[in-house]
Tab-separated table of C-alpha atoms in Angstrom:
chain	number	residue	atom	x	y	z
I	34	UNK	CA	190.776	363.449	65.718
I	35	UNK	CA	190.025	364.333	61.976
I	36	UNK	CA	187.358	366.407	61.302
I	37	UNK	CA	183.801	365.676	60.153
I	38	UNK	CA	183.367	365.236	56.996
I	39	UNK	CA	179.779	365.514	55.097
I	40	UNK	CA	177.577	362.779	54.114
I	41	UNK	CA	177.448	363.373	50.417
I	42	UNK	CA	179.879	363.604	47.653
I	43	UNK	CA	180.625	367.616	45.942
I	44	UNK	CA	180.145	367.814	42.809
I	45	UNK	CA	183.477	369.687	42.117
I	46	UNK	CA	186.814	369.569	45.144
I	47	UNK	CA	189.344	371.912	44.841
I	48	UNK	CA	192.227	371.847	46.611
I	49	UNK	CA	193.397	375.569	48.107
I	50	UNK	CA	196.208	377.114	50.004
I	51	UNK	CA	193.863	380.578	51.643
I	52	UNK	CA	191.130	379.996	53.927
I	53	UNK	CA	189.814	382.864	51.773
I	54	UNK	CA	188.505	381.910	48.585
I	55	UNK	CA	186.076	383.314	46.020
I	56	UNK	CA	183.698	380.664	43.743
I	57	UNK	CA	181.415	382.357	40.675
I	58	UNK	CA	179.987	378.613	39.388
I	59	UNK	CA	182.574	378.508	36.351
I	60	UNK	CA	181.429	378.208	32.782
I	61	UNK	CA	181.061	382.086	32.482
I	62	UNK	CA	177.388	382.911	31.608
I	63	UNK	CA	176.161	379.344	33.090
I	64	UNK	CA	178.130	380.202	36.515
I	65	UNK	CA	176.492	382.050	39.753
I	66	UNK	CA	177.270	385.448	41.372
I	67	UNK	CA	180.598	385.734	42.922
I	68	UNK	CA	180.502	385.042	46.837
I	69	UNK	CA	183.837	385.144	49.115
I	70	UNK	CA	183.722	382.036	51.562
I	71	UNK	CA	185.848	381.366	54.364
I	72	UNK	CA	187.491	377.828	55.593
I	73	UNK	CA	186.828	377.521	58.834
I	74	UNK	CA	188.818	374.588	61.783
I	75	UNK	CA	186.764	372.347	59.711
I	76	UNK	CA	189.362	372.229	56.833
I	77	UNK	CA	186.632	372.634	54.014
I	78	UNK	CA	183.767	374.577	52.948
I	79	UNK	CA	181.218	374.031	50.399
I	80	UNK	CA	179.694	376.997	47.963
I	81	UNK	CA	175.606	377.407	48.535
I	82	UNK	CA	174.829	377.922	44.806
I	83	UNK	CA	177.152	375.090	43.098
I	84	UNK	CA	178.033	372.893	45.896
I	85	UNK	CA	181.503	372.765	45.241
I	86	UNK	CA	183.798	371.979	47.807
I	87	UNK	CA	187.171	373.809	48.963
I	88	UNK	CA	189.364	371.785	50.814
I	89	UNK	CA	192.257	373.897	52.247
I	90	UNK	CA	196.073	372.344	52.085
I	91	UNK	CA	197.846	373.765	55.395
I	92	UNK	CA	196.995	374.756	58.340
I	93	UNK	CA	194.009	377.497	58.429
I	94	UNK	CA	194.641	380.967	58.794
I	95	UNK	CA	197.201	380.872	57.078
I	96	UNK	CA	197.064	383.599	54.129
């Protein structure tokens, strides 16, 4: 069974190898404040301030 994906489409996807990974909104002065998010079974995770998505490669956990 794959796993749920969400209904809309992020506005930015990057592919990542950590389920650990840190988004600060690009574009230096333009960006957001840093914030550390975790991938969870799901496979993916989405930032709250920019909305982009992190889709982890690999299995989770896996540092």
């Amino acid at each position: 069974m794959s796993a749920p994906q969400p209904d809309h489409q992020a506005p930015e996807t990057q592919h990542v190898t950590q389920s650990k990974v840190a988004c600060d909104g690009g574009e230096g002065a333009l960006g957001h404040p840093r914030v550390w998010l975790a991938i969870g079974e799901e496979g993916w995770v989405e930032c709250p301030y920019c909305d982009k998505r992190y889709i982890l490669d690999g299995p989770a956990g896996h540092h």
